mmCIF file of C-alpha atoms in Angstrom:
data_model
loop_
_atom_site.group_PDB
_atom_site.id
_atom_site.type_symbol
_atom_site.label_atom_id
_atom_site.label_comp_id
_atom_site.label_asym_id
_atom_site.label_seq_id
_atom_site.Cartn_x
_atom_site.Cartn_y
_atom_site.Cartn_z
ATOM 1 C CA MET A 94 85.437 112.668 116.249
ATOM 2 C CA LEU A 95 86.194 109.510 116.884
ATOM 3 C CA LYS A 96 82.636 107.732 116.873
ATOM 4 C CA PRO A 97 81.744 104.211 117.805
ATOM 5 C CA ASN A 98 79.962 101.722 115.605
ATOM 6 C CA SER A 99 76.726 101.294 116.036
ATOM 7 C CA ARG A 100 74.826 97.929 117.010
ATOM 8 C CA GLN A 101 72.706 97.802 113.653
ATOM 9 C CA ALA A 102 74.625 95.347 110.953
ATOM 10 C CA ARG A 103 72.554 95.983 107.408
ATOM 11 C CA ARG A 104 71.521 92.777 105.347
ATOM 12 C CA SER A 105 73.727 91.783 102.590
ATOM 13 C CA SER A 106 72.111 90.364 99.319
ATOM 14 C CA GLY A 107 74.038 87.241 99.583
ATOM 15 C CA GLY A 108 76.609 88.177 97.448
ATOM 16 C CA GLN A 109 80.540 87.567 97.755
ATOM 17 C CA PHE A 110 82.778 89.841 99.108
ATOM 18 C CA ALA A 111 86.649 89.906 98.915
ATOM 19 C CA ILE A 112 88.897 91.400 101.527
ATOM 20 C CA VAL A 113 92.754 92.167 100.854
ATOM 21 C CA ALA A 114 94.477 92.019 104.129
ATOM 22 C CA SER A 115 98.281 93.437 104.673
ATOM 23 C CA ARG A 116 100.481 91.237 106.711
ATOM 24 C CA TYR A 117 102.406 93.875 107.469
ATOM 25 C CA ASN A 118 101.439 94.885 111.295
ATOM 26 C CA ALA A 119 99.649 92.066 111.200
ATOM 27 C CA ARG A 120 98.610 92.841 115.038
ATOM 28 C CA TYR A 121 96.142 95.200 114.233
ATOM 29 C CA VAL A 122 95.166 94.536 110.698
ATOM 30 C CA ASP A 123 94.449 90.665 111.825
ATOM 31 C CA ALA A 124 91.775 91.893 114.404
ATOM 32 C CA LEU A 125 90.218 94.638 111.483
ATOM 33 C CA LEU A 126 90.079 91.247 108.847
ATOM 34 C CA ARG A 127 88.377 89.443 111.906
ATOM 35 C CA ALA A 128 86.013 92.206 112.609
ATOM 36 C CA ALA A 129 85.184 92.684 109.261
ATOM 37 C CA ARG A 130 84.529 88.802 108.490
ATOM 38 C CA ARG A 131 81.882 88.728 111.101
ATOM 39 C CA GLU A 132 80.084 91.483 109.907
ATOM 40 C CA LEU A 133 79.934 89.997 106.838
ATOM 41 C CA ALA A 134 78.804 86.912 108.353
ATOM 42 C CA ALA A 135 76.122 88.090 110.289
ATOM 43 C CA ALA A 136 75.457 90.411 106.992
ATOM 44 C CA GLY A 137 74.224 87.130 104.899
ATOM 45 C CA ALA A 138 77.209 87.643 102.622
ATOM 46 C CA ALA A 139 77.202 83.991 100.614
ATOM 47 C CA ALA A 140 81.052 83.570 100.791
ATOM 48 C CA VAL A 141 84.014 85.929 101.716
ATOM 49 C CA GLU A 142 87.743 85.187 99.794
ATOM 50 C CA VAL A 143 90.530 86.591 101.762
ATOM 51 C CA VAL A 144 93.793 87.215 100.039
ATOM 52 C CA ARG A 145 96.582 88.248 102.220
ATOM 53 C CA VAL A 146 99.711 90.680 100.845
ATOM 54 C CA PRO A 147 103.023 91.721 102.069
ATOM 55 C CA GLY A 148 102.322 95.418 102.903
ATOM 56 C CA ALA A 149 100.127 98.163 102.478
ATOM 57 C CA PHE A 150 101.380 98.971 98.767
ATOM 58 C CA GLU A 151 100.462 95.690 97.313
ATOM 59 C CA ILE A 152 96.583 95.697 97.803
ATOM 60 C CA PRO A 153 95.957 97.701 94.951
ATOM 61 C CA ALA A 154 97.611 95.276 92.476
ATOM 62 C CA VAL A 155 95.646 92.683 94.254
ATOM 63 C CA ALA A 156 92.413 94.570 94.423
ATOM 64 C CA ALA A 157 92.900 95.013 90.570
ATOM 65 C CA ALA A 158 93.296 91.560 89.902
ATOM 66 C CA LEU A 159 90.053 90.270 91.714
ATOM 67 C CA ALA A 160 88.121 93.415 90.367
ATOM 68 C CA GLY A 161 89.020 92.361 86.739
ATOM 69 C CA SER A 162 89.132 88.678 87.375
ATOM 70 C CA ALA A 163 85.308 88.027 86.570
ATOM 71 C CA PRO A 164 82.840 91.237 86.403
ATOM 72 C CA GLY A 165 79.859 90.889 88.831
ATOM 73 C CA ARG A 166 82.311 87.951 90.460
ATOM 74 C CA PHE A 167 82.704 90.101 94.122
ATOM 75 C CA ALA A 168 79.845 92.630 95.260
ATOM 76 C CA ALA A 169 82.653 94.258 96.804
ATOM 77 C CA ILE A 170 86.549 94.079 97.639
ATOM 78 C CA ILE A 171 87.559 95.275 101.423
ATOM 79 C CA CYS A 172 91.032 96.738 101.089
ATOM 80 C CA LEU A 173 92.729 96.418 104.942
ATOM 81 C CA GLY A 174 96.215 97.812 106.093
ATOM 82 C CA VAL A 175 97.712 99.765 108.792
ATOM 83 C CA ILE A 176 100.564 102.119 107.999
ATOM 84 C CA PHE A 177 102.526 104.247 110.881
ATOM 85 C CA GLN A 178 103.428 107.164 109.949
ATOM 86 C CA GLY A 179 107.781 107.619 111.176
ATOM 87 C CA GLU A 180 110.083 110.238 110.434
ATOM 88 C CA THR A 181 109.986 110.318 106.849
ATOM 89 C CA SER A 182 107.416 110.923 105.001
ATOM 90 C CA HIS A 183 107.297 107.818 102.913
ATOM 91 C CA ALA A 184 104.405 106.748 105.215
ATOM 92 C CA ARG A 185 101.806 109.287 103.845
ATOM 93 C CA GLN A 186 103.664 108.488 100.421
ATOM 94 C CA ILE A 187 102.353 105.171 100.615
ATOM 95 C CA GLY A 188 98.938 106.049 102.174
ATOM 96 C CA ASP A 189 98.032 108.546 99.284
ATOM 97 C CA ALA A 190 99.406 106.225 96.513
ATOM 98 C CA VAL A 191 97.150 103.676 97.763
ATOM 99 C CA SER A 192 93.842 105.958 98.573
ATOM 100 C CA HIS A 193 94.557 106.780 94.803
ATOM 101 C CA ALA A 194 95.150 103.715 93.110
ATOM 102 C CA LEU A 195 91.656 102.311 95.166
ATOM 103 C CA VAL A 196 89.971 105.528 94.091
ATOM 104 C CA GLU A 197 90.577 104.808 90.357
ATOM 105 C CA LEU A 198 89.986 101.014 90.742
ATOM 106 C CA GLN A 199 86.305 101.871 91.710
ATOM 107 C CA ILE A 200 85.757 104.236 88.877
ATOM 108 C CA ARG A 201 86.978 101.749 86.720
ATOM 109 C CA HIS A 202 85.336 98.722 87.469
ATOM 110 C CA GLN A 203 82.069 100.419 88.530
ATOM 111 C CA MET A 204 82.388 98.087 91.867
ATOM 112 C CA PRO A 205 82.824 99.195 95.733
ATOM 113 C CA VAL A 206 86.425 99.230 96.888
ATOM 114 C CA ILE A 207 86.279 99.627 100.504
ATOM 115 C CA HIS A 208 89.156 101.872 102.054
ATOM 116 C CA GLY A 209 90.357 100.407 105.435
ATOM 117 C CA VAL A 210 93.903 100.951 104.728
ATOM 118 C CA TYR A 211 94.558 103.466 107.649
ATOM 119 C CA LEU A 212 97.877 105.737 108.155
ATOM 120 C CA PHE A 213 98.305 106.112 112.362
ATOM 121 C CA ASP A 214 100.743 108.719 113.794
ATOM 122 C CA ASN A 215 101.041 105.932 116.568
ATOM 123 C CA GLU A 216 100.272 102.401 118.469
ATOM 124 C CA ALA A 217 97.617 104.090 120.942
ATOM 125 C CA GLN A 218 95.218 105.278 117.818
ATOM 126 C CA ALA A 219 95.705 101.947 116.213
ATOM 127 C CA ARG A 220 95.153 99.999 118.997
ATOM 128 C CA VAL A 221 91.470 102.167 119.201
ATOM 129 C CA ARG A 222 90.727 101.832 115.826
ATOM 130 C CA CYS A 223 91.306 98.399 115.429
ATOM 131 C CA LEU A 224 91.409 96.621 119.000
ATOM 132 C CA ASP A 225 88.675 98.166 120.993
ATOM 133 C CA ALA A 226 85.409 96.495 119.744
ATOM 134 C CA ARG A 227 83.632 100.255 120.479
ATOM 135 C CA HIS A 228 85.486 101.732 117.245
ATOM 136 C CA ASN A 229 86.910 98.681 115.490
ATOM 137 C CA ARG A 230 87.250 100.272 111.687
ATOM 138 C CA GLY A 231 86.443 96.548 110.554
ATOM 139 C CA ILE A 232 83.246 96.648 111.081
ATOM 140 C CA GLU A 233 82.607 100.029 109.752
ATOM 141 C CA VAL A 234 84.703 98.895 106.077
ATOM 142 C CA ALA A 235 81.756 95.413 105.824
ATOM 143 C CA ARG A 236 79.229 97.767 106.993
ATOM 144 C CA THR A 237 80.137 99.926 103.949
ATOM 145 C CA ALA A 238 81.092 97.220 101.636
ATOM 146 C CA VAL A 239 77.691 95.751 102.524
ATOM 147 C CA GLU A 240 75.743 99.147 101.671
ATOM 148 C CA MET A 241 77.705 100.302 98.618
ATOM 149 C CA ALA A 242 76.782 96.594 97.060
ATOM 150 C CA ARG A 243 73.218 96.880 97.818
ATOM 151 C CA VAL A 244 73.563 100.652 95.853
ATOM 152 C CA MET A 245 75.172 99.090 92.937
ATOM 153 C CA THR A 246 73.044 96.404 92.538
ATOM 154 C CA ARG A 247 69.661 98.997 92.701
ATOM 155 C CA LEU A 248 71.240 100.707 89.978
ATOM 156 C CA ARG A 249 72.513 97.935 87.624
ATOM 157 C CA LEU A 250 68.811 97.005 88.095
ATOM 158 C CA GLY A 251 67.449 100.431 86.845
ATOM 159 C CA ARG A 252 66.024 100.938 90.618
ATOM 160 C CA GLY A 253 67.866 103.811 91.344
ATOM 161 C CA VAL A 254 69.011 104.176 94.934
#
């Protein structure tokens, strides 16, 4: 069931965030990106670095480079992309590969790598989740990034969650 985003934004500790966003299916990804940037700004993020890549498959390589660039540089990395399922299994293979790679990055670097790469069956699904302000998943991934950054900071400081 698709749930609308809540109206309550969480405050950030002012950390720096990175967003890796695909240029492919730009109409939808750009809407996710705008919503995520607005939400991070509203949460008080100190800085947001955006890196654009050709497609969803390229997202993990750039996310890995950012995660390894300087430990602690980013509080979280948000990954945004839109994939449409076609007549073959190619889209699902890309989606699965990206998902597995992002999980591996989180574990290896012990930092939040937020999965906002969506596989849709059709444009109607994408319109609701990317263009509709009530359901825009860009808001959701930004809020997840802020919350996970806070959780990881507390764990590093030995204060639990």
